[in-house]
PDB file of C-alpha atoms in Angstrom:
ATOM      1  CA  GLU Q  11       1.462 -18.523 -24.042  1.00  0.00           C
ATOM      2  CA  ALA Q  12       3.070 -18.973 -21.474  1.00  0.00           C
ATOM      3  CA  THR Q  13       6.444 -16.472 -22.172  1.00  0.00           C
ATOM      4  CA  ALA Q  14       3.707 -13.599 -24.081  1.00  0.00           C
ATOM      5  CA  ILE Q  15       2.424 -13.814 -21.113  1.00  0.00           C
ATOM      6  CA  LEU Q  16       4.953 -13.299 -18.507  1.00  0.00           C
ATOM      7  CA  THR Q  17       6.341 -10.435 -21.350  1.00  0.00           C
ATOM      8  CA  ASN Q  18       3.395  -8.556 -20.447  1.00  0.00           C
ATOM      9  CA  LEU Q  19       3.412  -9.093 -16.852  1.00  0.00           C
ATOM     10  CA  LYS Q  20       7.115  -6.922 -16.909  1.00  0.00           C
ATOM     11  CA  SER Q  21       5.708  -4.859 -18.773  1.00  0.00           C
ATOM     12  CA  ILE Q  22       3.278  -3.919 -16.602  1.00  0.00           C
ATOM     13  CA  MET Q  23       5.304  -4.019 -13.194  1.00  0.00           C
ATOM     14  CA  TRP Q  24       7.573  -1.926 -15.070  1.00  0.00           C
ATOM     15  CA  ASP Q  25       5.084   0.925 -16.382  1.00  0.00           C
ATOM     16  CA  ASN Q  26       3.146   0.725 -13.169  1.00  0.00           C
ATOM     17  CA  VAL Q  27       4.586  -0.628 -10.111  1.00  0.00           C
ATOM     18  CA  GLY Q  28       7.772   0.931 -10.592  1.00  0.00           C
ATOM     19  CA  VAL Q  29       9.816   3.255  -8.471  1.00  0.00           C
ATOM     20  CA  VAL Q  30       7.414   6.397  -9.273  1.00  0.00           C
ATOM     21  CA  ARG Q  31       4.046   5.302  -9.153  1.00  0.00           C
ATOM     22  CA  THR Q  32       0.411   7.055  -9.146  1.00  0.00           C
ATOM     23  CA  PRO Q  33      -2.997   5.643  -7.717  1.00  0.00           C
ATOM     24  CA  SER Q  34      -4.321   5.095 -11.373  1.00  0.00           C
ATOM     25  CA  LYS Q  35      -1.617   3.415 -12.619  1.00  0.00           C
ATOM     26  CA  LEU Q  36      -2.105   1.085  -9.046  1.00  0.00           C
ATOM     27  CA  ALA Q  37      -5.009   1.018  -9.282  1.00  0.00           C
ATOM     28  CA  LEU Q  38      -4.856  -0.537 -13.425  1.00  0.00           C
ATOM     29  CA  ALA Q  39      -2.402  -2.454 -12.214  1.00  0.00           C
ATOM     30  CA  VAL Q  40      -4.004  -4.813  -9.705  1.00  0.00           C
ATOM     31  CA  SER Q  41      -6.849  -5.261 -12.834  1.00  0.00           C
ATOM     32  CA  GLU Q  42      -4.586  -6.099 -14.763  1.00  0.00           C
ATOM     33  CA  LEU Q  43      -2.184  -8.751 -13.154  1.00  0.00           C
ATOM     34  CA  SER Q  44      -5.279 -10.376 -11.263  1.00  0.00           C
ATOM     35  CA  ALA Q  45      -6.692 -10.806 -15.037  1.00  0.00           C
ATOM     36  CA  MET Q  46      -2.917 -12.304 -15.605  1.00  0.00           C
ATOM     37  CA  ARG Q  47      -3.247 -14.323 -12.455  1.00  0.00           C
ATOM     38  CA  ASP Q  48      -6.608 -16.488 -13.213  1.00  0.00           C
ATOM     39  CA  GLU Q  49      -4.545 -17.252 -16.606  1.00  0.00           C
ATOM     40  CA  ALA Q  50      -1.253 -18.014 -15.470  1.00  0.00           C
ATOM     41  CA  ASP Q  51      -3.831 -20.426 -13.037  1.00  0.00           C
ATOM     42  CA  LEU Q  52      -6.145 -21.914 -15.993  1.00  0.00           C
ATOM     43  CA  LEU Q  53      -2.856 -22.820 -17.620  1.00  0.00           C
ATOM     44  CA  TRP Q  54      -1.347 -23.797 -14.789  1.00  0.00           C
ATOM     45  CA  ASN Q  55      -4.404 -26.199 -13.962  1.00  0.00           C
ATOM     46  CA  ASN Q  56      -4.253 -27.477 -17.667  1.00  0.00           C
ATOM     47  CA  ASN Q  57      -1.179 -28.797 -17.414  1.00  0.00           C
ATOM     48  CA  SER Q  58      -1.756 -31.063 -14.593  1.00  0.00           C
ATOM     49  CA  GLY Q  59       1.560 -30.535 -13.002  1.00  0.00           C
ATOM     50  CA  ALA Q  60       3.573 -31.286 -15.720  1.00  0.00           C
ATOM     51  CA  ALA Q  61       4.276 -27.623 -16.894  1.00  0.00           C
ATOM     52  CA  GLY Q  62       7.147 -26.100 -18.674  1.00  0.00           C
ATOM     53  CA  TRP Q  63       8.339 -23.129 -16.468  1.00  0.00           C
ATOM     54  CA  GLU Q  64       7.474 -20.917 -18.483  1.00  0.00           C
ATOM     55  CA  VAL Q  65       3.726 -21.916 -17.177  1.00  0.00           C
ATOM     56  CA  VAL Q  66       5.813 -21.308 -13.253  1.00  0.00           C
ATOM     57  CA  ALA Q  67       7.528 -19.052 -13.823  1.00  0.00           C
ATOM     58  CA  LEU Q  68       4.126 -17.239 -15.072  1.00  0.00           C
ATOM     59  CA  ARG Q  69       1.810 -18.243 -12.371  1.00  0.00           C
ATOM     60  CA  ASP Q  70       4.534 -17.298  -9.050  1.00  0.00           C
ATOM     61  CA  ALA Q  71       5.332 -14.092 -10.814  1.00  0.00           C
ATOM     62  CA  ALA Q  72       1.332 -12.834 -11.129  1.00  0.00           C
ATOM     63  CA  HIS Q  73       0.921 -13.938  -8.276  1.00  0.00           C
ATOM     64  CA  SER Q  74       4.082 -12.383  -6.579  1.00  0.00           C
ATOM     65  CA  GLY Q  75       2.853  -9.141  -8.928  1.00  0.00           C
ATOM     66  CA  LEU Q  76       0.223  -8.582  -7.528  1.00  0.00           C
ATOM     67  CA  ALA Q  77       0.608  -8.782  -4.090  1.00  0.00           C
ATOM     68  CA  VAL Q  78       3.108  -5.579  -4.681  1.00  0.00           C
ATOM     69  CA  ALA Q  79       0.598  -3.583  -6.567  1.00  0.00           C
ATOM     70  CA  GLU Q  80      -2.006  -4.642  -3.952  1.00  0.00           C
ATOM     71  CA  SER Q  81      -0.152  -3.512  -1.380  1.00  0.00           C
ATOM     72  CA  ALA Q  82       1.619  -0.573  -2.489  1.00  0.00           C
ATOM     73  CA  LEU Q  83      -2.635   0.726  -4.031  1.00  0.00           C
ATOM     74  CA  ALA Q  84      -3.050   0.226  -0.012  1.00  0.00           C
ATOM     75  CA  ASN Q  85       0.107   1.606   1.472  1.00  0.00           C
ATOM     76  CA  ARG Q  86      -0.607   5.293   2.657  1.00  0.00           C
ATOM     77  CA  VAL Q  87       3.054   6.091   3.372  1.00  0.00           C
ATOM     78  CA  SER Q  88       5.562   6.152   1.218  1.00  0.00           C
ATOM     79  CA  GLY Q  89       9.565   4.824   1.950  1.00  0.00           C
ATOM     80  CA  GLY Q  90      12.528   4.284   0.733  1.00  0.00           C
ATOM     81  CA  ALA Q  91      13.156   4.438  -3.178  1.00  0.00           C
ATOM     82  CA  HIS Q  92       9.708   3.928  -3.740  1.00  0.00           C
ATOM     83  CA  TYR Q  93       7.109   6.422  -3.649  1.00  0.00           C
ATOM     84  CA  VAL Q  94       3.640   7.387  -4.575  1.00  0.00           C
ATOM     85  CA  VAL Q  95       2.768  11.051  -6.544  1.00  0.00           C
ATOM     86  CA  LEU Q  96      -0.646  12.871  -6.262  1.00  0.00           C
ATOM     87  CA  GLU Q  97      -2.193  12.958 -10.055  1.00  0.00           C
ATOM     88  CA  GLU Q  98      -3.288  16.632 -10.236  1.00  0.00           C
ATOM     89  CA  ASN Q  99      -6.966  15.758  -9.524  1.00  0.00           C
ATOM     90  CA  GLU Q 100      -6.251  14.777  -6.602  1.00  0.00           C
ATOM     91  CA  SER Q 101      -5.677  16.128  -2.985  1.00  0.00           C
ATOM     92  CA  GLU Q 102      -2.982  15.865   0.425  1.00  0.00           C
ATOM     93  CA  ASN Q 103      -7.272  14.873   1.986  1.00  0.00           C
ATOM     94  CA  GLY Q 104      -7.798  12.203  -0.708  1.00  0.00           C
ATOM     95  CA  GLY Q 105      -9.350  13.974  -4.247  1.00  0.00           C
ATOM     96  CA  GLY Q 106     -12.554  15.091  -2.514  1.00  0.00           C
ATOM     97  CA  GLY Q 107     -14.229  18.211  -2.531  1.00  0.00           C
ATOM     98  CA  SER Q 108     -13.152  20.989   0.184  1.00  0.00           C
ATOM     99  CA  LYS Q 109     -13.503  20.001   3.411  1.00  0.00           C
ATOM    100  CA  SER Q 110     -14.220  21.394   6.765  1.00  0.00           C
ATOM    101  CA  ASP Q 111     -11.795  21.260   9.536  1.00  0.00           C
ATOM    102  CA  SER Q 112     -13.550  18.981  11.789  1.00  0.00           C
ATOM    103  CA  GLU Q 113     -14.295  17.062   8.980  1.00  0.00           C
ATOM    104  CA  GLU Q 114     -10.567  16.245   8.080  1.00  0.00           C
ATOM    105  CA  GLU Q 115      -9.333  12.820   6.035  1.00  0.00           C
ATOM    106  CA  GLU Q 116      -5.516  11.531   6.268  1.00  0.00           C
ATOM    107  CA  PRO Q 117      -3.491  12.473   3.809  1.00  0.00           C
ATOM    108  CA  LEU Q 118      -3.700   9.603   0.966  1.00  0.00           C
ATOM    109  CA  HIS Q 119      -0.018   9.627   1.196  1.00  0.00           C
ATOM    110  CA  ALA Q 120       2.754  10.273   3.989  1.00  0.00           C
ATOM    111  CA  VAL Q 121       6.143  10.803   3.435  1.00  0.00           C
ATOM    112  CA  ILE Q 122       8.727   9.262   5.161  1.00  0.00           C
ATOM    113  CA  GLY Q 123      12.431  10.184   5.656  1.00  0.00           C
TER     114      GLY Q 123
END
């Protein structure tokens, strides 16, 4: 069971938290990885510390993957090899309606060079 969940976790990380990221895919990953983390913790707790390496690997990967996805979603600056691409329904001012100059919001993501 743990091996199958770990395979799914790797797929989620590759598809949604890879090099090119979108806010919606990151949010989906956070949701799915949170559930996987809970499931991994349950497997760990049910084995009373006598878990095999698969459960240990799943637990570590689930906690690490969730931390990476949450950090990427919260990060407003894209730099280095990983970056966030704004989706079509999002604008540079966070996707809201039109704003006056006095109501300008900080850009959703900035790119540093």
